[in-house]
Structures are given as C-alpha cells and as structure tokens.
mmCIF file of C-alpha atoms in Angstrom:
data_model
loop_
_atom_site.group_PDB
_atom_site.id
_atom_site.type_symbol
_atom_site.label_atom_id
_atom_site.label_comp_id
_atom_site.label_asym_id
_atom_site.label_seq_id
_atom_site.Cartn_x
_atom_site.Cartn_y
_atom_site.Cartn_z
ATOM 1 C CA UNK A 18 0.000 0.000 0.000
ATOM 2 C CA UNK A 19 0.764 3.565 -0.323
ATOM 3 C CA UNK A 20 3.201 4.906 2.763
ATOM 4 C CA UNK A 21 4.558 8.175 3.906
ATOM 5 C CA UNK A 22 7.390 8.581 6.389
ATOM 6 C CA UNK A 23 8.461 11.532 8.317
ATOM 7 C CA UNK A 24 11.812 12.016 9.885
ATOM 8 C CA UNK A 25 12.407 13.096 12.504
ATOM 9 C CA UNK A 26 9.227 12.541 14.388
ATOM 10 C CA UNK A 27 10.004 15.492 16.934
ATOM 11 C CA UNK A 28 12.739 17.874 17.609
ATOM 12 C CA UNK A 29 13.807 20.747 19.096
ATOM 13 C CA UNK A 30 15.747 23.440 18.109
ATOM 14 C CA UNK A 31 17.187 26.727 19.459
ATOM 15 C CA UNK A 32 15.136 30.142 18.617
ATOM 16 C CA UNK A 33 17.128 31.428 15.407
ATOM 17 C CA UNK A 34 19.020 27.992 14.243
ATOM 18 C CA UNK A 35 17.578 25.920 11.313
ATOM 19 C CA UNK A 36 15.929 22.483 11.271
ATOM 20 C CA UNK A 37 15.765 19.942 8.239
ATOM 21 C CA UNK A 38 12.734 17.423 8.076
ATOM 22 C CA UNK A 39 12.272 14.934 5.419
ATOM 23 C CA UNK A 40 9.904 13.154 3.540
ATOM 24 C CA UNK A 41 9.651 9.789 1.813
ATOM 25 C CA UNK A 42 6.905 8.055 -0.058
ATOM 26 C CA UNK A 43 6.467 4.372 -0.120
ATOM 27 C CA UNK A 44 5.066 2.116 -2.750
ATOM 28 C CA UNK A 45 4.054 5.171 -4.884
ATOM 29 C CA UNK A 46 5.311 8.004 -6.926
ATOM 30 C CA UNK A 47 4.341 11.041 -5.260
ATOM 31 C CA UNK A 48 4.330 13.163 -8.427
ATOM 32 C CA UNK A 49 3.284 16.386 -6.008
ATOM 33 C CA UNK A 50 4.027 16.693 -2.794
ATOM 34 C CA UNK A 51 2.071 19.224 -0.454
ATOM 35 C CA UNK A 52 3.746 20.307 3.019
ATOM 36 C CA UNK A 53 1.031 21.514 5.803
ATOM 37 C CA UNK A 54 1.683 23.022 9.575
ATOM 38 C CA UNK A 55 -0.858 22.464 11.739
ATOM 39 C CA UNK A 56 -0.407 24.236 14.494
ATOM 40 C CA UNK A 57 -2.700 24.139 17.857
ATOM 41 C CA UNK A 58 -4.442 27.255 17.103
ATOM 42 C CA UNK A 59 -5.153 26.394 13.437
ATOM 43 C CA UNK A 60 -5.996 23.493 11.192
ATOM 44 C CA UNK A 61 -3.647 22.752 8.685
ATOM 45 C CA UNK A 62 -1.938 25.717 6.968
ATOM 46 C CA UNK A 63 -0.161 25.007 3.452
ATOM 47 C CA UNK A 64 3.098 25.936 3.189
ATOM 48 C CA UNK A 65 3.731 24.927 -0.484
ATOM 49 C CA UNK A 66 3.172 22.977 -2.932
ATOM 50 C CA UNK A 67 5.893 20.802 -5.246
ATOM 51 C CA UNK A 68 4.902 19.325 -8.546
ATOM 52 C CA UNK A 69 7.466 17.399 -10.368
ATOM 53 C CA UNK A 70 8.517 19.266 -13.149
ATOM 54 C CA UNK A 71 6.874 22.401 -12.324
ATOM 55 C CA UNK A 72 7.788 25.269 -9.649
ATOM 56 C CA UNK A 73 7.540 25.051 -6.114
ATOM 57 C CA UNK A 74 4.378 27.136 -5.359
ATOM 58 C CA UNK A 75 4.402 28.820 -2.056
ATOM 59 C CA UNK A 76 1.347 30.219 -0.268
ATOM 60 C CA UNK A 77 0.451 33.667 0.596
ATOM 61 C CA UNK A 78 2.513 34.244 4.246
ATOM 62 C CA UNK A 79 5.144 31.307 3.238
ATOM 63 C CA UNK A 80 8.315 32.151 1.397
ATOM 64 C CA UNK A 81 10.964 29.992 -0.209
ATOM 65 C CA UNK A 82 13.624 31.945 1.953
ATOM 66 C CA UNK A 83 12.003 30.728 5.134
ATOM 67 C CA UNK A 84 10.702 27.346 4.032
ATOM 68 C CA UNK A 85 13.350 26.046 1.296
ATOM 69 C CA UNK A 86 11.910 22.958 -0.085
ATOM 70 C CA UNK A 87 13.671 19.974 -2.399
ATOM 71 C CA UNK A 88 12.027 17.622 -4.247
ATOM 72 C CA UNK A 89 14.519 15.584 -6.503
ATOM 73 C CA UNK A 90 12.714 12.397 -7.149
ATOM 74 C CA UNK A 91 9.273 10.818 -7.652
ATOM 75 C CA UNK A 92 9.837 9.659 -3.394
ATOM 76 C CA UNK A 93 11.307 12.130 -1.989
ATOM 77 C CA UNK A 94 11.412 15.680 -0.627
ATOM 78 C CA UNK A 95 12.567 17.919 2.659
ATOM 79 C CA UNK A 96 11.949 21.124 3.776
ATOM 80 C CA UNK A 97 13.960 23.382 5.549
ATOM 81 C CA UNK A 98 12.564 25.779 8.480
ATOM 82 C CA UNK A 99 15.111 28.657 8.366
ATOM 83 C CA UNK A 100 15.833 30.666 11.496
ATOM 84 C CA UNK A 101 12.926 29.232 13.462
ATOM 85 C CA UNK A 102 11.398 31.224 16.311
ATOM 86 C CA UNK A 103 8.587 30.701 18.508
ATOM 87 C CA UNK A 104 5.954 31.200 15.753
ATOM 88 C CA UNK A 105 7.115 28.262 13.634
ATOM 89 C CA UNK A 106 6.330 25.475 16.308
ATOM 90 C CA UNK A 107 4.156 23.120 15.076
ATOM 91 C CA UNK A 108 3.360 19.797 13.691
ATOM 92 C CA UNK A 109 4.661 19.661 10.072
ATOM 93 C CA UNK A 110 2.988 17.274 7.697
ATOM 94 C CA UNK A 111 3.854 16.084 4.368
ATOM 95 C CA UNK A 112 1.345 15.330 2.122
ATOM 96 C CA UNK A 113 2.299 12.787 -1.222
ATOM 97 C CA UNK A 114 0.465 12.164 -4.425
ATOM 98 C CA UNK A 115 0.461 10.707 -7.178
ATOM 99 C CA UNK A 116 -1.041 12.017 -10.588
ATOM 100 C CA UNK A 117 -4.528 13.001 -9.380
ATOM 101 C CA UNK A 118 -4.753 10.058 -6.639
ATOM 102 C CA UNK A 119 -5.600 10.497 -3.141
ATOM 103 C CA UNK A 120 -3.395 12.803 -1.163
ATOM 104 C CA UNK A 121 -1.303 10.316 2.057
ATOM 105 C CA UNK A 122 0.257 11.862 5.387
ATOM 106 C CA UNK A 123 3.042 11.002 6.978
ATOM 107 C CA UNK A 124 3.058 11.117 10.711
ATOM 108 C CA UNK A 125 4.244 14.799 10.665
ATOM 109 C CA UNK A 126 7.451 16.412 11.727
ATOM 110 C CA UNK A 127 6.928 18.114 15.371
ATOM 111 C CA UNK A 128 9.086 21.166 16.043
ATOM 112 C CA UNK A 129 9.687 22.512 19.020
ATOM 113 C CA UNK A 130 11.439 25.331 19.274
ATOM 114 C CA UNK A 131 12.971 27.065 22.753
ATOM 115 C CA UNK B 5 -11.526 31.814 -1.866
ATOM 116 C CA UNK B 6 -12.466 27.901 -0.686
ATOM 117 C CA UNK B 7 -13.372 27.286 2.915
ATOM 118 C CA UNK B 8 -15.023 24.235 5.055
ATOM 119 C CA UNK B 9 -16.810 24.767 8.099
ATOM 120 C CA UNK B 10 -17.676 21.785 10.372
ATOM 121 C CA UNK B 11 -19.390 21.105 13.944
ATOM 122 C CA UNK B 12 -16.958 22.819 16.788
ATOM 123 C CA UNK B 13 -15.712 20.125 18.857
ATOM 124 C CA UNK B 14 -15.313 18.816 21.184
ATOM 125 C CA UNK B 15 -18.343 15.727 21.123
ATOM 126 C CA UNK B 16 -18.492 13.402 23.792
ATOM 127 C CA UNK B 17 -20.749 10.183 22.958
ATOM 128 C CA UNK B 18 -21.328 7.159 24.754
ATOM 129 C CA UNK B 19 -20.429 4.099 23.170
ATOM 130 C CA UNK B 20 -23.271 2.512 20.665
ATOM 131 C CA UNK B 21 -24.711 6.464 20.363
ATOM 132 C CA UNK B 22 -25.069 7.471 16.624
ATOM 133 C CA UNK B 23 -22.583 10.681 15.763
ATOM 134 C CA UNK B 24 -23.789 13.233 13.201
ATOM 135 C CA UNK B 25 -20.664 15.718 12.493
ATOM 136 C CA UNK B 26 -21.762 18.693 10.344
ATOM 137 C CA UNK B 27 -19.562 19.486 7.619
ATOM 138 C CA UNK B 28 -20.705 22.604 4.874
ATOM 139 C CA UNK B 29 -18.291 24.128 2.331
ATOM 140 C CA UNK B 30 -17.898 26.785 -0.243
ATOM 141 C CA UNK B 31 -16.167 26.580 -3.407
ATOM 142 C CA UNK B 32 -16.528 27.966 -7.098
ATOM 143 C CA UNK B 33 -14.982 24.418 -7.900
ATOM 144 C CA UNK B 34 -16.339 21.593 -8.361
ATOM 145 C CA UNK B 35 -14.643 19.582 -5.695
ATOM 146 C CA UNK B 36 -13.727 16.136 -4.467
ATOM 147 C CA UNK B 37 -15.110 15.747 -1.129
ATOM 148 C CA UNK B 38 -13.023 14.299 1.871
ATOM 149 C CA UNK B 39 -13.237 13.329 5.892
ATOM 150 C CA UNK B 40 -9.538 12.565 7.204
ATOM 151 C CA UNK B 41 -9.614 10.781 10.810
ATOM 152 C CA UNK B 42 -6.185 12.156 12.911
ATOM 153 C CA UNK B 43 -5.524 9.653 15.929
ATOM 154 C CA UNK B 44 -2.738 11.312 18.449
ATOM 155 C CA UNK B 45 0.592 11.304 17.407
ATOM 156 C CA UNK B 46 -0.505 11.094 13.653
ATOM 157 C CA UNK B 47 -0.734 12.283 10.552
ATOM 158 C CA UNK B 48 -4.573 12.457 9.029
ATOM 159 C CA UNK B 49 -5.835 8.998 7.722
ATOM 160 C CA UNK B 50 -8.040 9.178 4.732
ATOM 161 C CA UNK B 51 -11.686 7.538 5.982
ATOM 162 C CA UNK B 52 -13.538 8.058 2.580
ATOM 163 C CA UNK B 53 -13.923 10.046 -0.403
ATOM 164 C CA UNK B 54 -16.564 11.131 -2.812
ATOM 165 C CA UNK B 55 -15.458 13.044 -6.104
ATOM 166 C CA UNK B 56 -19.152 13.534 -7.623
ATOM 167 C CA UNK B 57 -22.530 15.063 -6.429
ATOM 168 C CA UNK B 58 -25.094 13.214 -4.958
ATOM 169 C CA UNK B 59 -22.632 9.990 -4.184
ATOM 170 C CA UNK B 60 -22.255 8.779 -0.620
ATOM 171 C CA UNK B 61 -18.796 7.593 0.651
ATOM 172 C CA UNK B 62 -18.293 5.166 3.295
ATOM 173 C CA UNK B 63 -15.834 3.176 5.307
ATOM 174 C CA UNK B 64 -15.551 1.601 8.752
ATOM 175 C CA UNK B 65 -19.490 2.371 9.098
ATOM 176 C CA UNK B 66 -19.183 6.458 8.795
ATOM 177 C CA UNK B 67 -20.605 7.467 5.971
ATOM 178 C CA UNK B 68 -21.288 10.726 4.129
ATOM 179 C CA UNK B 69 -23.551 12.028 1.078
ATOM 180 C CA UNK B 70 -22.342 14.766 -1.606
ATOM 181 C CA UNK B 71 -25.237 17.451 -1.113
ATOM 182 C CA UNK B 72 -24.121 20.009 -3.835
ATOM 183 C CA UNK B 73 -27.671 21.741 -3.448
ATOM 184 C CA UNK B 74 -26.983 22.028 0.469
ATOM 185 C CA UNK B 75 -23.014 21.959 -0.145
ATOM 186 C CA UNK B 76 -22.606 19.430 2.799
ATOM 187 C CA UNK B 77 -21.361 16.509 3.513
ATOM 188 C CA UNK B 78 -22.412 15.643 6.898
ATOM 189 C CA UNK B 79 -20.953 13.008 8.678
ATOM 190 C CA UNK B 80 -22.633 9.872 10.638
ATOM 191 C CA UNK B 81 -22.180 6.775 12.376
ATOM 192 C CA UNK B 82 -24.753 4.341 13.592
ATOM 193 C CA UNK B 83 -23.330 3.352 16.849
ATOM 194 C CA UNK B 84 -19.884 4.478 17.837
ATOM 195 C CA UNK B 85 -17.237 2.459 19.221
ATOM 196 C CA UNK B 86 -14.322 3.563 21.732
ATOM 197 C CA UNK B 87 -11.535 2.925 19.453
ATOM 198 C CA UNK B 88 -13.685 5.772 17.069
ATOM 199 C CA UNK B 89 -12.469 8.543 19.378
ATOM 200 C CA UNK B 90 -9.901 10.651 17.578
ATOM 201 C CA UNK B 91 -10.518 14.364 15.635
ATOM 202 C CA UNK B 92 -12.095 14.368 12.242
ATOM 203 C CA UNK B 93 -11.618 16.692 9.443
ATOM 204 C CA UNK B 94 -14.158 17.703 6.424
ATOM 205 C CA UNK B 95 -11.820 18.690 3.444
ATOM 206 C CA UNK B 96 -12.071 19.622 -0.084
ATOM 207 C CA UNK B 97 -9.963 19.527 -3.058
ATOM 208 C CA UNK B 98 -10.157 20.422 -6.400
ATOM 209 C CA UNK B 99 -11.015 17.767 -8.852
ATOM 210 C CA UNK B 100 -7.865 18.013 -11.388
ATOM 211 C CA UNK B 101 -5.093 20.687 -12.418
ATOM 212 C CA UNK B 102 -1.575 20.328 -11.292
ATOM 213 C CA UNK B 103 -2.165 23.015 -8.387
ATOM 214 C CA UNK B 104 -4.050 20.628 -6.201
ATOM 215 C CA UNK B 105 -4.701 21.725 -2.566
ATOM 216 C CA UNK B 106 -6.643 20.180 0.120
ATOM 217 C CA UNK B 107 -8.949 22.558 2.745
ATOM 218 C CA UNK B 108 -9.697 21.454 5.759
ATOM 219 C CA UNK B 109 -12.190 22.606 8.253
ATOM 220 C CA UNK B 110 -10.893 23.310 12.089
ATOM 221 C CA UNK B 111 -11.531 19.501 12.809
ATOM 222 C CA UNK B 112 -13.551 18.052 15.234
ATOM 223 C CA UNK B 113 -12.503 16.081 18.182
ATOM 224 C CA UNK B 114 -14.765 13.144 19.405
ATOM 225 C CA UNK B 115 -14.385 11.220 22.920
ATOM 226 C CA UNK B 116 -16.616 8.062 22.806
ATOM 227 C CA UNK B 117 -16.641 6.869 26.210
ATOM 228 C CA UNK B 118 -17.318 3.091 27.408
#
C-alpha cells in the first residue's frame, strides 16, 4: 500500500538555528508533494506545494527563503525551516500524491522550538 | 476563496450512540469531497472520499452524502465504538489541475466513552 514517512518525528531546536525534516513516499510516486503546519491554534496551513517538473508554489505568508523545499525524485522531498522562532512550532505534515490520486500523510514532523 | 466549516468540537458520545458531524463548504470548484480521521501522534488517515454530487462515501461504518444543493457533507455513524475517538476533518480539493490543494475545516474532536 501507499506509505509516507516523516523524519524526525520530533525535535527541538534553538530560537534562530535551522531544522531539516524529510519526507519519503512508499510504494508510490508522489508526483506532487504538499507540506502543511498544523499548528494548535489552526488546522492545517499550506506551506507549499511541489509538482514534479513544475515550480515550487508557495502560499500567501510562506516564502521559499524561510521554508526552502527539495524535491529531486518521484519519493522524496525535505523542507527546511530557516531561522525558526517561537511562531514556527508546530506539527509539520507532508502530504504525497500521485497524478490526481488520493493525497497520504506522513506522521508529521513536530518542532519545538525554545 | 475555498473554505469548510464543520461542527466545533469537542463531542463526547457514549459508546453505541449514533454521531452526526456537520460538515458545509464553499467553493466555485467543483470539488472532491473528503473526511480525514487524525488519531494522536498522527498524521490524518483518509476515511472516505466522494469526487461527484449526490454519491455517498463510506468506510468503517461512517458514511457521508455529496449534497451540492446544500453543499454538505455531513458526517454519521450508527453506533460508535471507543476505538472511534480521535478528531475528524471535512476537506475539499479540487477535482484536477496540477495546483491541487486540500482545505480542511478546524476539525472536530470526538471522545466516545465506554
């Protein structure tokens, strides 16, 4: 079946450092992958969206020079939280599809941030 | 722009009690219709879907009907179990075009107790 893993599962970082989470599909090519905070407050806010072969398409209060995002392969991508601060805690989830197939979550990416 | 609104949380049900969570949406699209199940600790689950109009979705004994008229897609359960209790999310996407993004509403958490 169709898989999504998130790594880490939780970390913590120091207010202005950086933090790398990553994203892997399983027994599917995620042809577009969708990344999503969903923070206590809010449901899920989308960051951006990757299509393979197309730009990276970043919504309205999301930048690329806060949230740079790779997505090299048909089962893979990361994203980047640049100089994190208290604002950007949150539960980071990665959503993978392929074609115009049902959209699977990983277990999310929790950041903590002191 | 595209928004879902559902039933504020949080519902507390004893077990075998039927659940009704209301779910109503606004789009200019013409959407595929969604309810995601989140359990703690994890990512959203896909329960059902239902890309056309008058179609009902079901799994695990929720179901839900596309309204179009009423634009809802209210969800139910006969008789609820325990193991049900997690937060539930109404979401729409867009039926095709390579800038696919889900909307969810604000989720609605559900405590069946024994």
């Amino acid at each position: 079946g169709a898989l999504v893993y998130q790594y880490p599962r939780r970390t913590i970082c120091k207010s202005g450092t950086s933090m790398r989470m990553e994203c892997q599909a399983v027994g599917f090519q995620a042809t577009s992958v969708a990344w999503y905070r969903q923070s206590p407050q809010k449901t899920f806010e989308l960051i951006a969206l990757s299509t393979v072969n197309s730009a990276i398409k970043y919504e309205q209060n999301f930048t690329q020079e806060k949230f740079p995002i790779s997505h090299p392969n048909l089962s893979f991508s990361s994203m980047t939280v640049l100089n994190a601060y208290l604002e950007d805690r949150g539960l980071y989830l990665c959503g993978a599809r392929q074609g115009q197939d049902t959209q699977y979550f990983g277990p999310g990416t929790r950041l903590l941030v002191l | 722009g595209d928004s879902v609104t559902q039933t504020e949380g949080p519902v507390t049900l004893s077990e075998g009690t039927s659940l009704t969570v209301n779910c109503s949406y606004e789009t200019k699209q013409y959407p595929t219709l969604f309810w995601y199940v989140q359990y703690p600790g994890e990512g959203p689950q896909l329960l059902f879907k239902v890309p056309k109009a008058n179609e009902k979705g079901s799994n695990r004994g929720f179901e839900a009907t596309y309204n179009k008229e009423a634009t809802s897609f209210h969800l139910q359960k006969a008789s609820v179990q325990e193991s049900d209790s997690a937060v539930y999310y109404c979401a729409l996407g867009e039926s095709g075009g390579s800038n696919y993004k889900l909307t969810f509403g604000k989720g609605t958490l559900l405590t069946v107790t024994p």
